[in-house]
PDB file of C-alpha atoms in Angstrom:
ATOM      1  CA  MET A 654      40.721 -28.193  13.119  1.00  0.00           C
ATOM      2  CA  ALA A 655      38.374 -26.107  15.248  1.00  0.00           C
ATOM      3  CA  ALA A 656      37.198 -22.784  13.873  1.00  0.00           C
ATOM      4  CA  LYS A 657      39.010 -19.821  15.364  1.00  0.00           C
ATOM      5  CA  LYS A 658      37.065 -17.212  17.244  1.00  0.00           C
ATOM      6  CA  PHE A 659      37.191 -13.550  16.387  1.00  0.00           C
ATOM      7  CA  LEU A 660      35.620 -10.778  18.436  1.00  0.00           C
ATOM      8  CA  PHE A 661      32.308 -11.184  20.257  1.00  0.00           C
ATOM      9  CA  GLY A 662      32.613 -14.962  19.874  1.00  0.00           C
ATOM     10  CA  LEU A 663      32.079 -14.883  16.096  1.00  0.00           C
ATOM     11  CA  LYS A 664      33.930 -17.477  14.079  1.00  0.00           C
ATOM     12  CA  VAL A 665      36.651 -16.155  11.783  1.00  0.00           C
ATOM     13  CA  ASP A 666      35.119 -18.020   8.844  1.00  0.00           C
ATOM     14  CA  ARG A 667      31.966 -15.891   9.005  1.00  0.00           C
ATOM     15  CA  GLN A 668      31.343 -12.926   6.698  1.00  0.00           C
ATOM     16  CA  LEU A 669      33.618 -10.664   8.778  1.00  0.00           C
ATOM     17  CA  ASP A 670      36.747 -11.897   7.026  1.00  0.00           C
ATOM     18  CA  GLY A 671      35.072 -12.308   3.633  1.00  0.00           C
ATOM     19  CA  ASP A 672      35.746 -16.058   3.314  1.00  0.00           C
ATOM     20  CA  LYS A 673      32.153 -17.027   2.684  1.00  0.00           C
ATOM     21  CA  MET A 674      31.031 -13.769   1.123  1.00  0.00           C
ATOM     22  CA  ASN A 675      29.722 -14.133  -2.409  1.00  0.00           C
ATOM     23  CA  ARG A 676      31.353 -11.124  -4.027  1.00  0.00           C
ATOM     24  CA  GLU A 677      29.493 -11.633  -7.302  1.00  0.00           C
ATOM     25  CA  PHE A 678      26.086 -11.167  -5.724  1.00  0.00           C
ATOM     26  CA  VAL A 679      27.263  -8.395  -3.390  1.00  0.00           C
ATOM     27  CA  ASP A 680      28.704  -6.552  -6.412  1.00  0.00           C
ATOM     28  CA  LYS A 681      25.348  -6.859  -8.251  1.00  0.00           C
ATOM     29  CA  VAL A 682      23.554  -5.327  -5.276  1.00  0.00           C
ATOM     30  CA  ILE A 683      26.147  -2.542  -5.036  1.00  0.00           C
ATOM     31  CA  ALA A 684      25.826  -1.821  -8.769  1.00  0.00           C
ATOM     32  CA  GLU A 685      22.041  -1.619  -8.440  1.00  0.00           C
ATOM     33  CA  GLY A 686      22.161   1.226  -5.962  1.00  0.00           C
ATOM     34  CA  GLY A 687      23.766  -0.134  -2.858  1.00  0.00           C
ATOM     35  CA  GLU A 688      27.026   1.814  -3.333  1.00  0.00           C
ATOM     36  CA  GLY A 689      26.923   3.184   0.200  1.00  0.00           C
ATOM     37  CA  ALA A 690      25.321   0.108   1.714  1.00  0.00           C
ATOM     38  CA  ALA A 691      28.583  -1.199   3.256  1.00  0.00           C
ATOM     39  CA  ILE A 692      27.308  -4.776   3.011  1.00  0.00           C
ATOM     40  CA  ALA A 693      30.681  -6.285   3.891  1.00  0.00           C
ATOM     41  CA  SER A 694      30.800  -4.275   7.127  1.00  0.00           C
ATOM     42  CA  CYS A 695      27.823  -6.063   8.676  1.00  0.00           C
ATOM     43  CA  MET A 696      28.820  -7.900  11.852  1.00  0.00           C
ATOM     44  CA  GLN A 697      25.359  -9.418  12.363  1.00  0.00           C
ATOM     45  CA  CYS A 698      24.693  -7.607  15.653  1.00  0.00           C
ATOM     46  CA  GLY A 699      20.935  -7.472  15.005  1.00  0.00           C
ATOM     47  CA  THR A 700      20.473  -3.785  15.837  1.00  0.00           C
ATOM     48  CA  CYS A 701      18.743  -3.261  12.486  1.00  0.00           C
ATOM     49  CA  SER A 702      16.240  -6.003  13.208  1.00  0.00           C
ATOM     50  CA  GLY A 703      15.624  -4.730  16.735  1.00  0.00           C
ATOM     51  CA  GLY A 704      14.348  -1.433  15.342  1.00  0.00           C
ATOM     52  CA  CYS A 705      12.397  -2.805  12.372  1.00  0.00           C
ATOM     53  CA  THR A 706       8.755  -1.709  12.486  1.00  0.00           C
ATOM     54  CA  ASN A 707       7.538  -4.630  10.337  1.00  0.00           C
ATOM     55  CA  ILE A 708       9.671  -7.421  11.803  1.00  0.00           C
ATOM     56  CA  ASP A 709       6.606  -9.265  13.132  1.00  0.00           C
ATOM     57  CA  LEU A 710       5.237  -9.587   9.568  1.00  0.00           C
ATOM     58  CA  MET A 711       8.491 -10.539   7.843  1.00  0.00           C
ATOM     59  CA  ASP A 712       9.753 -14.077   7.355  1.00  0.00           C
ATOM     60  CA  MET A 713      13.340 -12.802   7.337  1.00  0.00           C
ATOM     61  CA  SER A 714      14.757  -9.966   9.431  1.00  0.00           C
ATOM     62  CA  PRO A 715      16.867  -7.208   7.871  1.00  0.00           C
ATOM     63  CA  ARG A 716      19.922  -8.754   9.581  1.00  0.00           C
ATOM     64  CA  THR A 717      19.233 -12.155   8.031  1.00  0.00           C
ATOM     65  CA  LEU A 718      18.502 -10.641   4.643  1.00  0.00           C
ATOM     66  CA  VAL A 719      21.880  -8.850   4.619  1.00  0.00           C
ATOM     67  CA  LEU A 720      23.559 -12.135   5.645  1.00  0.00           C
ATOM     68  CA  MET A 721      21.816 -13.996   2.798  1.00  0.00           C
ATOM     69  CA  VAL A 722      22.985 -11.293   0.367  1.00  0.00           C
ATOM     70  CA  GLN A 723      26.536 -11.630   1.694  1.00  0.00           C
ATOM     71  CA  ARG A 724      26.440 -15.377   1.167  1.00  0.00           C
ATOM     72  CA  GLY A 725      24.800 -15.096  -2.243  1.00  0.00           C
ATOM     73  CA  GLU A 726      21.745 -17.118  -1.243  1.00  0.00           C
ATOM     74  CA  TRP A 727      19.631 -15.492  -3.934  1.00  0.00           C
ATOM     75  CA  GLU A 728      16.776 -18.023  -3.874  1.00  0.00           C
ATOM     76  CA  LYS A 729      16.152 -17.453  -0.159  1.00  0.00           C
ATOM     77  CA  VAL A 730      16.296 -13.685  -0.619  1.00  0.00           C
ATOM     78  CA  LEU A 731      14.012 -13.818  -3.648  1.00  0.00           C
ATOM     79  CA  LYS A 732      11.383 -15.922  -1.860  1.00  0.00           C
ATOM     80  CA  SER A 733      11.400 -13.722   1.233  1.00  0.00           C
ATOM     81  CA  ASN A 734       8.431 -11.464   1.863  1.00  0.00           C
ATOM     82  CA  ALA A 735      10.761  -9.038   3.678  1.00  0.00           C
ATOM     83  CA  LEU A 736      11.637  -7.393   0.362  1.00  0.00           C
ATOM     84  CA  TRP A 737       8.029  -6.438  -0.168  1.00  0.00           C
ATOM     85  CA  LEU A 738       7.107  -5.598   3.431  1.00  0.00           C
ATOM     86  CA  CYS A 739       9.957  -3.154   4.045  1.00  0.00           C
ATOM     87  CA  THR A 740       8.438   0.317   4.383  1.00  0.00           C
ATOM     88  CA  SER A 741      11.770   2.077   3.781  1.00  0.00           C
ATOM     89  CA  CYS A 742      11.489   3.890   7.101  1.00  0.00           C
ATOM     90  CA  TYR A 743      15.313   3.707   7.426  1.00  0.00           C
ATOM     91  CA  THR A 744      15.207   2.891  11.145  1.00  0.00           C
ATOM     92  CA  CYS A 745      17.524  -0.057  10.485  1.00  0.00           C
ATOM     93  CA  THR A 746      19.924   2.164   8.575  1.00  0.00           C
ATOM     94  CA  SER A 747      19.938   4.958  11.154  1.00  0.00           C
ATOM     95  CA  ARG A 748      20.711   2.550  14.017  1.00  0.00           C
ATOM     96  CA  CYS A 749      23.480   0.497  12.424  1.00  0.00           C
ATOM     97  CA  PRO A 750      26.745   0.921  14.371  1.00  0.00           C
ATOM     98  CA  ARG A 751      28.824  -0.099  11.319  1.00  0.00           C
ATOM     99  CA  GLY A 752      27.200   2.157   8.702  1.00  0.00           C
ATOM    100  CA  VAL A 753      25.468  -0.678   6.852  1.00  0.00           C
ATOM    101  CA  ARG A 754      22.365   0.511   5.008  1.00  0.00           C
ATOM    102  CA  PRO A 755      19.899  -2.426   5.075  1.00  0.00           C
ATOM    103  CA  SER A 756      17.155  -0.277   3.504  1.00  0.00           C
ATOM    104  CA  ASP A 757      19.358   0.385   0.488  1.00  0.00           C
ATOM    105  CA  VAL A 758      20.248  -3.312   0.242  1.00  0.00           C
ATOM    106  CA  ILE A 759      16.552  -4.250   0.257  1.00  0.00           C
ATOM    107  CA  GLU A 760      15.677  -1.658  -2.405  1.00  0.00           C
ATOM    108  CA  ALA A 761      18.562  -2.785  -4.633  1.00  0.00           C
ATOM    109  CA  VAL A 762      17.626  -6.471  -4.314  1.00  0.00           C
ATOM    110  CA  LYS A 763      13.997  -5.604  -5.011  1.00  0.00           C
ATOM    111  CA  ALA A 764      14.999  -3.802  -8.225  1.00  0.00           C
ATOM    112  CA  ILE A 765      17.060  -6.824  -9.324  1.00  0.00           C
ATOM    113  CA  ALA A 766      14.150  -9.167  -8.583  1.00  0.00           C
ATOM    114  CA  ILE A 767      11.706  -7.042 -10.576  1.00  0.00           C
ATOM    115  CA  ARG A 768      14.105  -6.847 -13.518  1.00  0.00           C
ATOM    116  CA  GLN A 769      14.495 -10.646 -13.394  1.00  0.00           C
ATOM    117  CA  GLY A 770      10.727 -10.923 -13.754  1.00  0.00           C
ATOM    118  CA  ILE A 771       9.495 -11.877 -10.299  1.00  0.00           C
ATOM    119  CA  GLN A 772       5.717 -11.603 -10.174  1.00  0.00           C
ATOM    120  CA  ASN A 773       3.710 -11.224  -6.971  1.00  0.00           C
ATOM    121  CA  ASP A 774       1.081  -8.897  -5.541  1.00  0.00           C
ATOM    122  CA  SER A 775       3.688  -6.351  -4.458  1.00  0.00           C
ATOM    123  CA  THR A 776       5.316  -6.065  -7.873  1.00  0.00           C
ATOM    124  CA  ARG A 777       1.872  -5.826  -9.478  1.00  0.00           C
ATOM    125  CA  PHE A 778       0.924  -3.042  -7.048  1.00  0.00           C
ATOM    126  CA  ASN A 779       4.205  -1.201  -7.729  1.00  0.00           C
ATOM    127  CA  GLN A 780       3.729  -1.477 -11.505  1.00  0.00           C
ATOM    128  CA  ILE A 781       0.186  -0.106 -11.334  1.00  0.00           C
ATOM    129  CA  PHE A 782       1.327   2.676  -8.983  1.00  0.00           C
ATOM    130  CA  VAL A 783       4.142   3.760 -11.330  1.00  0.00           C
ATOM    131  CA  GLU A 784       1.922   3.598 -14.447  1.00  0.00           C
ATOM    132  CA  LEU A 785      -0.720   5.809 -12.819  1.00  0.00           C
ATOM    133  CA  VAL A 786       1.816   8.381 -11.644  1.00  0.00           C
ATOM    134  CA  GLN A 787       3.400   8.433 -15.114  1.00  0.00           C
ATOM    135  CA  GLN A 788      -0.008   8.996 -16.741  1.00  0.00           C
ATOM    136  CA  ARG A 789      -1.374  11.641 -14.388  1.00  0.00           C
ATOM    137  CA  GLY A 790       1.696  13.014 -12.633  1.00  0.00           C
ATOM    138  CA  ILE A 791       0.051  12.414  -9.282  1.00  0.00           C
ATOM    139  CA  LEU A 792      -1.619   9.444  -7.679  1.00  0.00           C
ATOM    140  CA  PHE A 793      -5.400   9.191  -7.482  1.00  0.00           C
ATOM    141  CA  GLU A 794      -5.958   6.555  -4.777  1.00  0.00           C
ATOM    142  CA  PRO A 795      -9.451   5.367  -5.859  1.00  0.00           C
ATOM    143  CA  GLU A 796      -8.089   4.633  -9.335  1.00  0.00           C
ATOM    144  CA  LEU A 797      -5.174   2.690  -7.821  1.00  0.00           C
ATOM    145  CA  MET A 798      -7.581   0.694  -5.666  1.00  0.00           C
ATOM    146  CA  GLN A 799      -9.824  -0.097  -8.641  1.00  0.00           C
ATOM    147  CA  LYS A 800      -6.948  -1.214 -10.891  1.00  0.00           C
ATOM    148  CA  TYR A 801      -5.281  -3.240  -8.150  1.00  0.00           C
ATOM    149  CA  GLY A 802      -8.186  -4.834  -6.331  1.00  0.00           C
ATOM    150  CA  GLY A 803     -11.166  -4.287  -8.605  1.00  0.00           C
ATOM    151  CA  LEU A 804     -14.675  -3.230  -7.666  1.00  0.00           C
ATOM    152  CA  LYS A 805     -14.765  -5.564  -4.644  1.00  0.00           C
ATOM    153  CA  ALA A 806     -11.727  -3.864  -3.077  1.00  0.00           C
ATOM    154  CA  MET A 807     -13.190  -0.427  -3.754  1.00  0.00           C
ATOM    155  CA  ILE A 808     -16.428  -1.366  -1.994  1.00  0.00           C
ATOM    156  CA  GLU A 809     -14.497  -2.855   0.946  1.00  0.00           C
ATOM    157  CA  GLN A 810     -12.448   0.340   1.316  1.00  0.00           C
ATOM    158  CA  ALA A 811     -15.294   2.801   0.613  1.00  0.00           C
ATOM    159  CA  LYS A 812     -15.873   3.672   4.274  1.00  0.00           C
ATOM    160  CA  LEU A 813     -12.193   4.483   4.807  1.00  0.00           C
ATOM    161  CA  GLY A 814     -12.079   6.459   1.546  1.00  0.00           C
ATOM    162  CA  ILE A 815     -15.047   8.579   2.603  1.00  0.00           C
ATOM    163  CA  GLN A 816     -13.465   9.262   6.006  1.00  0.00           C
ATOM    164  CA  LEU A 817     -10.182  10.281   4.358  1.00  0.00           C
ATOM    165  CA  ALA A 818     -11.987  12.546   1.887  1.00  0.00           C
ATOM    166  CA  LEU A 819     -14.018  14.209   4.657  1.00  0.00           C
ATOM    167  CA  LYS A 820     -10.811  14.935   6.597  1.00  0.00           C
ATOM    168  CA  GLY A 821      -9.118  16.352   3.509  1.00  0.00           C
ATOM    169  CA  LYS A 822      -6.558  13.533   3.370  1.00  0.00           C
ATOM    170  CA  MET A 823      -7.717  12.289  -0.022  1.00  0.00           C
ATOM    171  CA  SER A 824      -9.446  14.050  -2.857  1.00  0.00           C
ATOM    172  CA  PRO A 825     -12.658  12.484  -4.208  1.00  0.00           C
ATOM    173  CA  LEU A 826     -11.650  13.814  -7.655  1.00  0.00           C
ATOM    174  CA  PRO A 827      -8.333  13.391  -9.479  1.00  0.00           C
ATOM    175  CA  ALA A 828      -5.884  16.212  -8.863  1.00  0.00           C
ATOM    176  CA  LYS A 829      -3.817  17.830 -11.596  1.00  0.00           C
ATOM    177  CA  ILE A 830      -0.163  18.703 -11.447  1.00  0.00           C
ATOM    178  CA  LYS A 831       0.804  22.336 -11.959  1.00  0.00           C
ATOM    179  CA  ASN A 832       3.286  21.871 -14.777  1.00  0.00           C
ATOM    180  CA  PRO A 833       2.698  18.668 -16.819  1.00  0.00           C
ATOM    181  CA  GLU A 834       5.388  19.559 -19.387  1.00  0.00           C
ATOM    182  CA  ARG A 835       8.028  19.893 -16.693  1.00  0.00           C
ATOM    183  CA  PHE A 836       6.933  16.575 -15.197  1.00  0.00           C
ATOM    184  CA  SER A 837       7.182  14.866 -18.603  1.00  0.00           C
ATOM    185  CA  LYS A 838      10.708  16.219 -19.093  1.00  0.00           C
ATOM    186  CA  ALA A 839      11.706  14.970 -15.641  1.00  0.00           C
ATOM    187  CA  LEU A 840      10.349  11.501 -16.482  1.00  0.00           C
ATOM    188  CA  GLU A 841      12.288  11.464 -19.751  1.00  0.00           C
ATOM    189  CA  LYS A 842      15.463  12.508 -17.975  1.00  0.00           C
ATOM    190  CA  ALA A 843      15.004   9.805 -15.315  1.00  0.00           C
ATOM    191  CA  GLY A 844      14.328   7.213 -18.011  1.00  0.00           C
ATOM    192  CA  LYS A 845      17.637   7.981 -19.706  1.00  0.00           C
ATOM    193  CA  LYS A 846      19.564   7.251 -16.519  1.00  0.00           C
TER     194      LYS A 846
END
């Protein structure tokens, strides 16, 4: 029996009617922070991918990533560099005609992947970033560069660092936060959630 067509030439057995949607995986993503993501509403129009600023670097577009989440193709999603190249600019989310929030989906899947122990340069960078902010309350970029890329990376980026410091975009010395006690309490409160 031939597959029936729905609107815009899409087959009825696609994710629009939920037949092939993997509810278990979609529910995990929703529980992780994708409550308003409206994953099931995606009609695969591609508007999100058309506005993506990093699409040329990604191996999977936001549209495809949402489709893989719908289908529960976790291995493909996990191996994709799109998770780690998304800049969270929310262009995809702001342009979606159905209210799907691809940025939220990507962030939720990323959190699941990190919790499951995925290791790559992006997760290592994120871990170092968070540790430094927790220690100091504010990021000191040269310290991040040293811990992430070592002395070689610092030397390679020295010219840019000097230019940024001269323009006032980066401090050559670590800054201090105004109220460290308040920051510590906020971290504790966030940790309890």
